[in-house]
Tab-separated table of C-alpha atoms in Angstrom:
chain	number	residue	atom	x	y	z
A	119	UNK	CA	-9.973	8.390	1.268
A	120	UNK	CA	-11.079	8.827	5.226
A	121	UNK	CA	-10.544	5.948	6.983
A	122	UNK	CA	-7.788	2.348	6.807
A	123	UNK	CA	-8.340	-0.993	8.159
A	124	UNK	CA	-5.173	-1.395	11.091
A	125	UNK	CA	-5.616	-4.618	13.199
A	126	UNK	CA	-4.136	-3.799	17.011
A	127	UNK	CA	-0.461	-5.016	16.210
A	128	UNK	CA	-0.800	-2.909	13.124
A	129	UNK	CA	-1.588	0.613	14.846
A	130	UNK	CA	0.896	-0.270	17.500
A	131	UNK	CA	3.044	-0.088	15.024
A	132	UNK	CA	1.713	2.591	13.814
A	133	UNK	CA	2.471	5.129	16.952
A	134	UNK	CA	5.969	3.397	17.408
A	135	UNK	CA	6.829	4.727	14.092
A	136	UNK	CA	5.043	8.035	15.119
A	137	UNK	CA	6.058	7.660	18.527
A	138	UNK	CA	9.516	6.929	18.498
A	139	UNK	CA	11.094	7.374	15.505
A	140	UNK	CA	9.539	10.712	14.327
A	141	UNK	CA	7.098	10.500	12.048
A	142	UNK	CA	4.203	11.971	11.564
A	143	UNK	CA	0.737	10.522	10.972
A	144	UNK	CA	-0.709	12.316	8.513
A	145	UNK	CA	2.545	10.825	6.949
A	146	UNK	CA	3.558	7.411	7.832
A	147	UNK	CA	0.570	5.670	5.964
A	148	UNK	CA	2.474	8.042	2.379
A	149	UNK	CA	5.776	5.995	3.715
A	150	UNK	CA	4.157	2.554	4.123
A	151	UNK	CA	3.551	3.045	0.759
A	152	UNK	CA	6.244	4.077	-1.307
A	153	UNK	CA	8.650	1.419	1.019
A	154	UNK	CA	5.976	-1.022	0.094
A	155	UNK	CA	6.783	0.494	-3.892
A	156	UNK	CA	9.517	0.657	-3.173
A	157	UNK	CA	9.768	-3.098	-2.568
A	158	UNK	CA	7.026	-4.763	-4.378
A	159	UNK	CA	6.229	-2.393	-7.360
A	160	UNK	CA	7.245	-4.834	-10.205
A	161	UNK	CA	4.952	-7.367	-9.834
A	162	UNK	CA	2.426	-4.421	-10.534
A	163	UNK	CA	3.650	-2.504	-13.277
A	164	UNK	CA	4.184	-6.288	-14.738
A	165	UNK	CA	0.354	-6.483	-14.192
A	166	UNK	CA	-0.523	-3.311	-15.658
A	167	UNK	CA	1.055	-4.620	-18.389
A	168	UNK	CA	-0.406	-7.349	-18.530
A	169	UNK	CA	-3.860	-6.009	-17.979
A	170	UNK	CA	-3.765	-3.105	-20.896
A	171	UNK	CA	-3.063	-5.755	-23.439
A	172	UNK	CA	-5.948	-8.121	-22.221
A	173	UNK	CA	-7.757	-4.497	-22.289
A	174	UNK	CA	-6.114	-3.820	-26.028
A	175	UNK	CA	-4.254	-0.174	-24.733
A	176	UNK	CA	-1.634	0.489	-25.126
A	177	UNK	CA	0.585	0.824	-22.168
A	178	UNK	CA	0.723	4.451	-22.416
A	179	UNK	CA	-3.768	4.839	-22.686
A	180	UNK	CA	-3.447	1.853	-19.662
A	181	UNK	CA	-1.016	4.236	-17.558
A	182	UNK	CA	-2.972	7.216	-18.617
A	183	UNK	CA	-5.920	6.689	-18.106
A	184	UNK	CA	-6.555	5.292	-14.610
A	185	UNK	CA	-3.384	8.341	-13.758
A	186	UNK	CA	-5.933	10.732	-15.254
A	187	UNK	CA	-9.316	8.948	-15.541
A	188	UNK	CA	-10.726	6.107	-13.487
A	189	UNK	CA	-11.272	2.575	-13.782
A	190	UNK	CA	-14.108	3.170	-15.187
A	191	UNK	CA	-13.145	4.696	-17.817
A	192	UNK	CA	-11.073	1.142	-18.825
A	193	UNK	CA	-11.508	-0.816	-22.282
A	194	UNK	CA	-13.961	-3.740	-21.229
A	195	UNK	CA	-11.358	-7.399	-20.864
A	196	UNK	CA	-11.124	-8.854	-24.980
A	197	UNK	CA	-10.933	-12.224	-23.937
A	198	UNK	CA	-11.496	-12.303	-19.857
A	199	UNK	CA	-9.687	-11.120	-16.564
A	200	UNK	CA	-6.113	-12.837	-16.854
A	201	UNK	CA	-4.125	-14.090	-14.159
A	202	UNK	CA	-1.708	-11.845	-12.295
A	203	UNK	CA	-0.293	-14.567	-10.656
A	204	UNK	CA	0.765	-14.569	-6.327
A	205	UNK	CA	-0.020	-10.721	-5.241
A	206	UNK	CA	2.234	-9.848	-2.502
A	207	UNK	CA	-0.170	-8.692	-0.571
A	208	UNK	CA	-2.547	-12.087	-0.848
A	209	UNK	CA	-1.026	-13.683	1.562
A	210	UNK	CA	-2.473	-11.069	3.822
A	211	UNK	CA	-6.207	-11.817	5.197
A	212	UNK	CA	-8.480	-8.861	4.754
A	213	UNK	CA	-9.040	-6.906	8.080
A	214	UNK	CA	-12.435	-7.761	9.782
A	215	UNK	CA	-14.145	-4.262	9.054
A	216	UNK	CA	-14.934	-3.797	12.245
A	217	UNK	CA	-15.966	-0.273	14.002
A	218	UNK	CA	-12.573	-1.313	15.978
A	219	UNK	CA	-9.805	-1.234	13.599
A	220	UNK	CA	-11.699	1.564	11.524
A	221	UNK	CA	-8.861	3.962	12.433
A	222	UNK	CA	-9.477	8.057	11.178
A	223	UNK	CA	-7.201	9.261	7.998
A	224	UNK	CA	-6.314	11.495	5.476
A	225	UNK	CA	-5.637	12.137	2.450
A	226	UNK	CA	-1.969	9.242	1.202
A	227	UNK	CA	-0.067	11.511	-0.647
A	228	UNK	CA	1.766	9.588	-3.434
A	229	UNK	CA	3.514	10.402	-7.150
A	230	UNK	CA	1.971	9.984	-9.761
A	231	UNK	CA	3.523	6.337	-10.230
A	232	UNK	CA	3.201	5.028	-7.518
A	233	UNK	CA	-0.488	6.600	-7.320
A	234	UNK	CA	-0.843	4.180	-10.765
A	235	UNK	CA	0.712	1.597	-8.660
A	236	UNK	CA	-2.149	1.505	-7.119
A	237	UNK	CA	-4.927	1.889	-8.701
A	238	UNK	CA	-3.490	-1.747	-10.442
A	239	UNK	CA	-3.069	-2.758	-7.461
A	240	UNK	CA	-6.915	-2.629	-6.827
A	241	UNK	CA	-6.730	-4.005	-9.660
A	242	UNK	CA	-4.674	-7.389	-9.180
A	243	UNK	CA	-6.454	-7.333	-5.852
A	244	UNK	CA	-10.075	-6.477	-6.719
A	245	UNK	CA	-11.062	-5.672	-3.476
A	246	UNK	CA	-11.994	-1.905	-1.664
A	247	UNK	CA	-9.202	0.037	-2.616
A	248	UNK	CA	-9.243	0.783	2.356
A	249	UNK	CA	-8.689	-3.298	2.459
A	250	UNK	CA	-5.569	-2.980	-0.679
A	251	UNK	CA	-3.924	-0.332	1.358
A	252	UNK	CA	-4.373	-1.033	4.485
A	253	UNK	CA	-3.283	-4.886	3.359
A	254	UNK	CA	-0.443	-3.173	2.562
A	255	UNK	CA	0.303	-1.369	5.756
A	256	UNK	CA	0.739	-5.181	6.803
A	257	UNK	CA	2.749	-5.770	4.688
A	258	UNK	CA	5.190	-2.998	4.752
A	259	UNK	CA	5.561	-3.402	8.521
A	260	UNK	CA	6.214	-7.546	8.202
A	261	UNK	CA	8.544	-6.914	5.782
A	262	UNK	CA	10.306	-4.151	6.974
A	263	UNK	CA	10.444	-3.682	11.133
A	264	UNK	CA	12.517	-6.128	12.629
A	265	UNK	CA	14.259	-4.803	10.153
A	266	UNK	CA	14.357	-1.051	10.320
A	267	UNK	CA	11.704	0.284	12.332
A	268	UNK	CA	12.357	-2.030	15.383
A	269	UNK	CA	16.053	-1.891	16.030
A	270	UNK	CA	16.089	1.760	16.238
A	271	UNK	CA	12.990	2.181	18.955
A	272	UNK	CA	15.649	-0.293	20.423
A	273	UNK	CA	18.730	1.523	21.004
A	274	UNK	CA	17.399	4.386	21.443
A	275	UNK	CA	15.677	2.930	24.824
A	276	UNK	CA	18.982	1.484	25.409
A	277	UNK	CA	20.867	4.861	24.616
A	278	UNK	CA	23.244	2.518	21.841
A	279	UNK	CA	24.941	3.517	18.596
A	280	UNK	CA	25.148	-0.488	18.057
């Protein structure tokens, strides 16, 4: 990926996490995705099982295909695309593909397991990988900003431990 979409509030949070909390810009998205999957990964693991069954594939073959090959190598659905239920990012609107929100980004390193979950998320969502990742970032910050990031920033600014 050469870029992500981040609206101004999300980009400001990324910038603050880097400037105030010591995150490197090259690793903050990776950290956010790992955090997202720590919280919401079970949904995508179960969706992967559902998708594999709908394609007549074993879980292992499906996993290996997504990890080592491409989505195009998956078997076609036997009886149509399954219903996955409400996905964690369903409540997050797609970010307008406005050049103002297009943020240059380079490699996002993930574990093989999280990489497969990310590919399942793209299948479940049906949108582009850039949009899926961008929406995951928004959800991660929505779920964690007030409890995890902001208290550290406020304590540092106030020169207080608690």
